[in-house]
Amino acid sequence: MFSNRVVLSGALDDGTSGLWSIKRLGGVTMVQDPADAQFDSMPVSALEQVEIDHIVPAGEMGRLISTLLAGPTAATSRQGDEQVRERLALETSISADGDAFAKGVTDLGDYTPFTCPECEGVLIRVKEGKNVRFRCHTGHGLSREALLYGVVEKVEMRYWDVMRSLEEAAMLLEEMGHTLDDNGQSRAAARFRDNASQAARQSRQVRDLVLGDDALGSDTLMEEAALRRS
């Protein structure tokens, strides 16, 4: 049996874990030349963390794969790493059927203080050579960069929720102030309008925090990842 895995152009670090497993099991690893990739994050991540057999432009991959399939490597299968094989079988079962906790997902690594951005379940750290990734006790799998991206995206969403709630509070307080004014309760109305102004100021502060040049946002992470690998 001949196993081959290819990582092409793409963002973040998807594909690195699978490439590492294929290599440990005796397969052939291939990565698109980062200079040829529209987005080089995925191939660069693979090159940083996995022993790669072939680095080629996308246009040459088809011919190379055909050559490999016809060569002697295709006729034999190396034993590979049995522990990796067992882990892959477990994770494939989890991905297909769920029930991760009952199937022993916690045996894949150590508990971490991090939580899954998708379900907020506790995350287990899975180490694969130089690569580290995470899987939660419900079964979601995340690379390091995907986890960071998900956490920051959640922070952004919560900031926007706070800002929207403050704006709603300001509008409601202002409306209640007008109602009190209409009823001749000017002193109480003034207090409500003051509170409305305070809520509006806080909303603007949150907006400035989210949109500021030094804000830690998902777009910023993508730009910094590109700069780090350039």
PDB file of C-alpha atoms in Angstrom:
ATOM      1  CA  MET A   1       0.000   0.000   0.000  1.00  0.00           C
ATOM      2  CA  PHE A   2       1.315   3.443  -0.946  1.00  0.00           C
ATOM      3  CA  SER A   3       0.347   6.503   1.114  1.00  0.00           C
ATOM      4  CA  ASN A   4       0.946  10.016  -0.090  1.00  0.00           C
ATOM      5  CA  ARG A   5      -0.168  13.356   1.341  1.00  0.00           C
ATOM      6  CA  VAL A   6       0.063  16.769  -0.260  1.00  0.00           C
ATOM      7  CA  VAL A   7      -0.200  20.179   1.421  1.00  0.00           C
ATOM      8  CA  LEU A   8      -1.094  23.032  -0.905  1.00  0.00           C
ATOM      9  CA  SER A   9      -1.623  26.777  -0.605  1.00  0.00           C
ATOM     10  CA  GLY A  10      -3.776  27.807   2.351  1.00  0.00           C
ATOM     11  CA  ALA A  11      -4.081  29.859   5.514  1.00  0.00           C
ATOM     12  CA  LEU A  12      -3.118  28.949   9.098  1.00  0.00           C
ATOM     13  CA  ASP A  13      -1.512  25.537   9.699  1.00  0.00           C
ATOM     14  CA  ASP A  14      -4.077  23.025   8.482  1.00  0.00           C
ATOM     15  CA  GLY A  15      -2.612  19.815   7.109  1.00  0.00           C
ATOM     16  CA  THR A  16       0.524  19.705   9.242  1.00  0.00           C
ATOM     17  CA  SER A  17      -0.783  17.063  11.635  1.00  0.00           C
ATOM     18  CA  GLY A  18      -1.963  14.740   8.876  1.00  0.00           C
ATOM     19  CA  LEU A  19       1.320  15.134   7.050  1.00  0.00           C
ATOM     20  CA  TRP A  20       3.244  14.224  10.206  1.00  0.00           C
ATOM     21  CA  SER A  21       1.155  11.075  10.684  1.00  0.00           C
ATOM     22  CA  ILE A  22       1.627   9.982   7.077  1.00  0.00           C
ATOM     23  CA  LYS A  23       5.386  10.412   7.436  1.00  0.00           C
ATOM     24  CA  ARG A  24       5.481   8.405  10.671  1.00  0.00           C
ATOM     25  CA  LEU A  25       3.533   5.615   8.991  1.00  0.00           C
ATOM     26  CA  GLY A  26       6.021   5.356   6.151  1.00  0.00           C
ATOM     27  CA  GLY A  27       4.207   7.444   3.568  1.00  0.00           C
ATOM     28  CA  VAL A  28       5.564  10.045   1.183  1.00  0.00           C
ATOM     29  CA  THR A  29       5.116  13.718   2.047  1.00  0.00           C
ATOM     30  CA  MET A  30       4.814  16.485  -0.496  1.00  0.00           C
ATOM     31  CA  VAL A  31       4.406  20.242  -0.058  1.00  0.00           C
ATOM     32  CA  GLN A  32       3.757  22.977  -2.557  1.00  0.00           C
ATOM     33  CA  ASP A  33       6.746  25.279  -2.847  1.00  0.00           C
ATOM     34  CA  PRO A  34       5.845  28.287  -0.641  1.00  0.00           C
ATOM     35  CA  ALA A  35       7.168  30.609  -3.342  1.00  0.00           C
ATOM     36  CA  ASP A  36       4.563  29.117  -5.690  1.00  0.00           C
ATOM     37  CA  ALA A  37       1.662  29.330  -3.205  1.00  0.00           C
ATOM     38  CA  GLN A  38      -0.889  32.129  -3.173  1.00  0.00           C
ATOM     39  CA  PHE A  39      -1.107  31.680   0.610  1.00  0.00           C
ATOM     40  CA  ASP A  40       2.013  30.079   2.027  1.00  0.00           C
ATOM     41  CA  SER A  41       0.992  29.536   5.679  1.00  0.00           C
ATOM     42  CA  MET A  42       0.053  25.868   5.291  1.00  0.00           C
ATOM     43  CA  PRO A  43       3.104  24.739   3.313  1.00  0.00           C
ATOM     44  CA  VAL A  44       5.470  26.745   5.525  1.00  0.00           C
ATOM     45  CA  SER A  45       3.935  25.246   8.679  1.00  0.00           C
ATOM     46  CA  ALA A  46       4.431  21.767   7.249  1.00  0.00           C
ATOM     47  CA  LEU A  47       8.041  22.510   6.326  1.00  0.00           C
ATOM     48  CA  GLU A  48       8.746  23.840   9.814  1.00  0.00           C
ATOM     49  CA  GLN A  49       7.391  20.803  11.633  1.00  0.00           C
ATOM     50  CA  VAL A  50       7.533  17.752   9.358  1.00  0.00           C
ATOM     51  CA  GLU A  51      10.275  16.034   7.385  1.00  0.00           C
ATOM     52  CA  ILE A  52       9.189  16.655   3.794  1.00  0.00           C
ATOM     53  CA  ASP A  53      10.196  14.395   0.909  1.00  0.00           C
ATOM     54  CA  HIS A  54       9.268  16.688  -1.981  1.00  0.00           C
ATOM     55  CA  ILE A  55       8.867  20.469  -2.300  1.00  0.00           C
ATOM     56  CA  VAL A  56       7.529  21.313  -5.751  1.00  0.00           C
ATOM     57  CA  PRO A  57       5.350  23.868  -7.557  1.00  0.00           C
ATOM     58  CA  ALA A  58       1.704  22.891  -7.904  1.00  0.00           C
ATOM     59  CA  GLY A  59       2.062  22.452 -11.656  1.00  0.00           C
ATOM     60  CA  GLU A  60       4.612  19.663 -11.216  1.00  0.00           C
ATOM     61  CA  MET A  61       2.776  17.649  -8.578  1.00  0.00           C
ATOM     62  CA  GLY A  62       0.666  15.527 -10.906  1.00  0.00           C
ATOM     63  CA  ARG A  63       3.663  14.215 -12.805  1.00  0.00           C
ATOM     64  CA  LEU A  64       5.595  13.565  -9.586  1.00  0.00           C
ATOM     65  CA  ILE A  65       2.712  11.639  -8.010  1.00  0.00           C
ATOM     66  CA  SER A  66       2.409   9.489 -11.142  1.00  0.00           C
ATOM     67  CA  THR A  67       6.132   8.757 -10.978  1.00  0.00           C
ATOM     68  CA  LEU A  68       5.927   7.821  -7.306  1.00  0.00           C
ATOM     69  CA  LEU A  69       2.954   5.538  -7.883  1.00  0.00           C
ATOM     70  CA  ALA A  70       4.838   3.716 -10.617  1.00  0.00           C
ATOM     71  CA  GLY A  71       8.042   3.426  -8.610  1.00  0.00           C
ATOM     72  CA  PRO A  72       9.259   0.795  -6.149  1.00  0.00           C
ATOM     73  CA  THR A  73       7.893   2.692  -3.133  1.00  0.00           C
ATOM     74  CA  ALA A  74       4.365   1.891  -4.254  1.00  0.00           C
ATOM     75  CA  ALA A  75       4.993  -1.832  -4.160  1.00  0.00           C
ATOM     76  CA  THR A  76       6.047  -2.045  -0.525  1.00  0.00           C
ATOM     77  CA  SER A  77       4.685  -0.751   2.737  1.00  0.00           C
ATOM     78  CA  ARG A  78       6.913   0.212   5.619  1.00  0.00           C
ATOM     79  CA  GLN A  79       5.785  -0.823   9.075  1.00  0.00           C
ATOM     80  CA  GLY A  80       5.519   2.709  10.404  1.00  0.00           C
ATOM     81  CA  ASP A  81       4.682   3.688  13.957  1.00  0.00           C
ATOM     82  CA  GLU A  82       2.057   1.422  15.527  1.00  0.00           C
ATOM     83  CA  GLN A  83       1.240   3.967  18.235  1.00  0.00           C
ATOM     84  CA  VAL A  84       0.472   6.556  15.574  1.00  0.00           C
ATOM     85  CA  ARG A  85      -1.670   4.010  13.751  1.00  0.00           C
ATOM     86  CA  GLU A  86      -3.718   3.322  16.889  1.00  0.00           C
ATOM     87  CA  ARG A  87      -4.156   7.035  17.596  1.00  0.00           C
ATOM     88  CA  LEU A  88      -5.328   7.665  14.054  1.00  0.00           C
ATOM     89  CA  ALA A  89      -7.838   4.831  14.328  1.00  0.00           C
ATOM     90  CA  LEU A  90      -9.209   6.358  17.539  1.00  0.00           C
ATOM     91  CA  GLU A  91      -9.445   9.861  16.104  1.00  0.00           C
ATOM     92  CA  THR A  92     -11.027   8.613  12.890  1.00  0.00           C
ATOM     93  CA  SER A  93     -13.662   6.835  14.954  1.00  0.00           C
ATOM     94  CA  ILE A  94     -14.290   9.991  16.991  1.00  0.00           C
ATOM     95  CA  SER A  95     -14.636  12.107  13.849  1.00  0.00           C
ATOM     96  CA  ALA A  96     -17.038   9.620  12.294  1.00  0.00           C
ATOM     97  CA  ASP A  97     -19.248   8.726  15.248  1.00  0.00           C
ATOM     98  CA  GLY A  98     -18.539  11.199  18.064  1.00  0.00           C
ATOM     99  CA  ASP A  99     -18.702   9.894  21.644  1.00  0.00           C
ATOM    100  CA  ALA A 100     -15.127  11.095  22.138  1.00  0.00           C
ATOM    101  CA  PHE A 101     -15.047  10.943  25.925  1.00  0.00           C
ATOM    102  CA  ALA A 102     -16.288   7.362  26.104  1.00  0.00           C
ATOM    103  CA  LYS A 103     -13.823   6.288  23.413  1.00  0.00           C
ATOM    104  CA  GLY A 104     -10.850   7.587  25.390  1.00  0.00           C
ATOM    105  CA  VAL A 105     -10.031  10.960  23.866  1.00  0.00           C
ATOM    106  CA  THR A 106      -8.388  11.974  27.141  1.00  0.00           C
ATOM    107  CA  ASP A 107      -5.729   9.299  26.561  1.00  0.00           C
ATOM    108  CA  LEU A 108      -4.399  11.266  23.577  1.00  0.00           C
ATOM    109  CA  GLY A 109      -2.518  13.774  25.727  1.00  0.00           C
ATOM    110  CA  ASP A 110      -2.580  16.077  28.725  1.00  0.00           C
ATOM    111  CA  TYR A 111      -5.365  18.329  29.931  1.00  0.00           C
ATOM    112  CA  THR A 112      -4.813  22.043  29.344  1.00  0.00           C
ATOM    113  CA  PRO A 113      -6.324  25.215  30.850  1.00  0.00           C
ATOM    114  CA  PHE A 114      -7.738  26.066  27.406  1.00  0.00           C
ATOM    115  CA  THR A 115     -11.306  25.557  26.240  1.00  0.00           C
ATOM    116  CA  CYS A 116     -12.701  24.749  22.823  1.00  0.00           C
ATOM    117  CA  PRO A 117     -13.962  27.849  20.969  1.00  0.00           C
ATOM    118  CA  GLU A 118     -16.776  25.776  19.472  1.00  0.00           C
ATOM    119  CA  CYS A 119     -18.243  24.072  22.552  1.00  0.00           C
ATOM    120  CA  GLU A 120     -16.151  25.391  25.475  1.00  0.00           C
ATOM    121  CA  GLY A 121     -15.150  21.847  26.374  1.00  0.00           C
ATOM    122  CA  VAL A 122     -11.781  21.268  28.019  1.00  0.00           C
ATOM    123  CA  LEU A 123      -8.920  20.768  25.551  1.00  0.00           C
ATOM    124  CA  ILE A 124      -6.370  17.955  25.523  1.00  0.00           C
ATOM    125  CA  ARG A 125      -2.904  18.746  24.159  1.00  0.00           C
ATOM    126  CA  VAL A 126      -1.732  16.251  21.516  1.00  0.00           C
ATOM    127  CA  LYS A 127       1.989  16.282  20.701  1.00  0.00           C
ATOM    128  CA  GLU A 128       3.288  15.056  17.349  1.00  0.00           C
ATOM    129  CA  GLY A 129       7.012  15.651  17.070  1.00  0.00           C
ATOM    130  CA  LYS A 130       7.456  19.423  16.818  1.00  0.00           C
ATOM    131  CA  ASN A 131       3.758  19.900  16.210  1.00  0.00           C
ATOM    132  CA  VAL A 132       1.202  20.501  18.950  1.00  0.00           C
ATOM    133  CA  ARG A 133      -2.542  20.433  18.417  1.00  0.00           C
ATOM    134  CA  PHE A 134      -5.647  20.100  20.562  1.00  0.00           C
ATOM    135  CA  ARG A 135      -8.784  18.005  20.810  1.00  0.00           C
ATOM    136  CA  CYS A 136     -11.650  18.680  23.184  1.00  0.00           C
ATOM    137  CA  HIS A 137     -13.454  16.050  25.213  1.00  0.00           C
ATOM    138  CA  THR A 138     -16.434  16.267  22.859  1.00  0.00           C
ATOM    139  CA  GLY A 139     -14.211  15.574  19.845  1.00  0.00           C
ATOM    140  CA  HIS A 140     -13.454  18.889  18.115  1.00  0.00           C
ATOM    141  CA  GLY A 141      -9.905  19.077  16.758  1.00  0.00           C
ATOM    142  CA  LEU A 142      -7.831  22.261  16.496  1.00  0.00           C
ATOM    143  CA  SER A 143      -4.316  23.183  15.503  1.00  0.00           C
ATOM    144  CA  ARG A 144      -2.486  25.808  17.566  1.00  0.00           C
ATOM    145  CA  GLU A 145      -3.131  28.583  15.079  1.00  0.00           C
ATOM    146  CA  ALA A 146      -6.749  27.540  14.606  1.00  0.00           C
ATOM    147  CA  LEU A 147      -7.244  27.607  18.388  1.00  0.00           C
ATOM    148  CA  LEU A 148      -5.701  31.060  18.694  1.00  0.00           C
ATOM    149  CA  TYR A 149      -7.771  32.329  15.780  1.00  0.00           C
ATOM    150  CA  GLY A 150     -10.936  30.896  17.346  1.00  0.00           C
ATOM    151  CA  VAL A 151     -10.215  32.396  20.767  1.00  0.00           C
ATOM    152  CA  VAL A 152      -9.506  35.852  19.349  1.00  0.00           C
ATOM    153  CA  GLU A 153     -12.594  35.679  17.152  1.00  0.00           C
ATOM    154  CA  LYS A 154     -14.672  34.875  20.238  1.00  0.00           C
ATOM    155  CA  VAL A 155     -13.144  37.859  22.068  1.00  0.00           C
ATOM    156  CA  GLU A 156     -14.072  40.105  19.141  1.00  0.00           C
ATOM    157  CA  MET A 157     -17.649  38.818  19.143  1.00  0.00           C
ATOM    158  CA  ARG A 158     -18.012  39.434  22.861  1.00  0.00           C
ATOM    159  CA  TYR A 159     -16.669  42.963  22.524  1.00  0.00           C
ATOM    160  CA  TRP A 160     -19.293  43.658  19.867  1.00  0.00           C
ATOM    161  CA  ASP A 161     -21.973  42.142  22.110  1.00  0.00           C
ATOM    162  CA  VAL A 162     -20.937  44.456  24.954  1.00  0.00           C
ATOM    163  CA  MET A 163     -20.911  47.482  22.657  1.00  0.00           C
ATOM    164  CA  ARG A 164     -24.348  46.673  21.262  1.00  0.00           C
ATOM    165  CA  SER A 165     -25.783  46.121  24.746  1.00  0.00           C
ATOM    166  CA  LEU A 166     -24.385  49.445  25.957  1.00  0.00           C
ATOM    167  CA  GLU A 167     -25.882  51.233  22.949  1.00  0.00           C
ATOM    168  CA  GLU A 168     -29.261  49.636  23.644  1.00  0.00           C
ATOM    169  CA  ALA A 169     -29.012  50.632  27.302  1.00  0.00           C
ATOM    170  CA  ALA A 170     -28.189  54.221  26.322  1.00  0.00           C
ATOM    171  CA  MET A 171     -31.194  54.423  23.993  1.00  0.00           C
ATOM    172  CA  LEU A 172     -33.538  52.914  26.566  1.00  0.00           C
ATOM    173  CA  LEU A 173     -32.303  55.196  29.348  1.00  0.00           C
ATOM    174  CA  GLU A 174     -32.721  58.214  27.059  1.00  0.00           C
ATOM    175  CA  GLU A 175     -36.271  57.157  26.203  1.00  0.00           C
ATOM    176  CA  MET A 176     -37.131  56.639  29.865  1.00  0.00           C
ATOM    177  CA  GLY A 177     -35.718  60.082  30.629  1.00  0.00           C
ATOM    178  CA  HIS A 178     -38.000  61.666  28.036  1.00  0.00           C
ATOM    179  CA  THR A 179     -40.987  59.803  29.483  1.00  0.00           C
ATOM    180  CA  LEU A 180     -40.186  61.063  32.969  1.00  0.00           C
ATOM    181  CA  ASP A 181     -39.823  64.591  31.611  1.00  0.00           C
ATOM    182  CA  ASP A 182     -43.241  64.343  29.998  1.00  0.00           C
ATOM    183  CA  ASN A 183     -44.640  63.274  33.369  1.00  0.00           C
ATOM    184  CA  GLY A 184     -43.095  66.263  35.109  1.00  0.00           C
ATOM    185  CA  GLN A 185     -40.385  64.263  36.900  1.00  0.00           C
ATOM    186  CA  SER A 186     -37.482  66.380  35.713  1.00  0.00           C
ATOM    187  CA  ARG A 187     -35.030  65.414  38.473  1.00  0.00           C
ATOM    188  CA  ALA A 188     -35.442  61.689  37.834  1.00  0.00           C
ATOM    189  CA  ALA A 189     -35.330  62.354  34.085  1.00  0.00           C
ATOM    190  CA  ALA A 190     -31.967  64.096  34.438  1.00  0.00           C
ATOM    191  CA  ARG A 191     -30.524  61.075  36.260  1.00  0.00           C
ATOM    192  CA  PHE A 192     -31.674  58.736  33.489  1.00  0.00           C
ATOM    193  CA  ARG A 193     -30.184  61.008  30.821  1.00  0.00           C
ATOM    194  CA  ASP A 194     -26.880  61.129  32.725  1.00  0.00           C
ATOM    195  CA  ASN A 195     -26.842  57.342  32.838  1.00  0.00           C
ATOM    196  CA  ALA A 196     -27.629  57.263  29.118  1.00  0.00           C
ATOM    197  CA  SER A 197     -24.634  59.505  28.412  1.00  0.00           C
ATOM    198  CA  GLN A 198     -22.399  57.276  30.522  1.00  0.00           C
ATOM    199  CA  ALA A 199     -23.530  54.143  28.668  1.00  0.00           C
ATOM    200  CA  ALA A 200     -22.928  55.879  25.329  1.00  0.00           C
ATOM    201  CA  ARG A 201     -19.391  56.862  26.406  1.00  0.00           C
ATOM    202  CA  GLN A 202     -18.637  53.304  27.477  1.00  0.00           C
ATOM    203  CA  SER A 203     -19.933  51.993  24.161  1.00  0.00           C
ATOM    204  CA  ARG A 204     -17.596  54.336  22.271  1.00  0.00           C
ATOM    205  CA  GLN A 205     -14.678  53.202  24.434  1.00  0.00           C
ATOM    206  CA  VAL A 206     -15.376  49.572  23.565  1.00  0.00           C
ATOM    207  CA  ARG A 207     -15.682  50.472  19.878  1.00  0.00           C
ATOM    208  CA  ASP A 208     -12.330  52.280  19.986  1.00  0.00           C
ATOM    209  CA  LEU A 209     -10.787  49.245  21.678  1.00  0.00           C
ATOM    210  CA  VAL A 210     -12.070  46.874  19.004  1.00  0.00           C
ATOM    211  CA  LEU A 211     -11.215  49.084  16.038  1.00  0.00           C
ATOM    212  CA  GLY A 212      -7.942  50.529  17.344  1.00  0.00           C
ATOM    213  CA  ASP A 213      -4.653  49.990  15.546  1.00  0.00           C
ATOM    214  CA  ASP A 214      -3.313  47.852  18.404  1.00  0.00           C
ATOM    215  CA  ALA A 215      -6.414  45.655  18.683  1.00  0.00           C
ATOM    216  CA  LEU A 216      -5.770  41.915  18.760  1.00  0.00           C
ATOM    217  CA  GLY A 217      -8.110  40.759  16.027  1.00  0.00           C
ATOM    218  CA  SER A 218      -8.371  37.784  13.706  1.00  0.00           C
ATOM    219  CA  ASP A 219      -7.245  39.883  10.728  1.00  0.00           C
ATOM    220  CA  THR A 220      -4.201  41.029  12.695  1.00  0.00           C
ATOM    221  CA  LEU A 221      -3.277  37.431  13.467  1.00  0.00           C
ATOM    222  CA  MET A 222      -3.412  36.498   9.788  1.00  0.00           C
ATOM    223  CA  GLU A 223      -1.192  39.450   8.865  1.00  0.00           C
ATOM    224  CA  GLU A 224       1.337  38.651  11.594  1.00  0.00           C
ATOM    225  CA  ALA A 225       1.467  34.999  10.548  1.00  0.00           C
ATOM    226  CA  ALA A 226       2.218  36.082   6.986  1.00  0.00           C
ATOM    227  CA  LEU A 227       4.960  38.451   8.155  1.00  0.00           C
ATOM    228  CA  ARG A 228       6.511  35.800  10.392  1.00  0.00           C
ATOM    229  CA  ARG A 229       6.801  33.410   7.479  1.00  0.00           C
ATOM    230  CA  SER A 230       7.910  35.891   4.836  1.00  0.00           C
TER     231      SER A 230
END
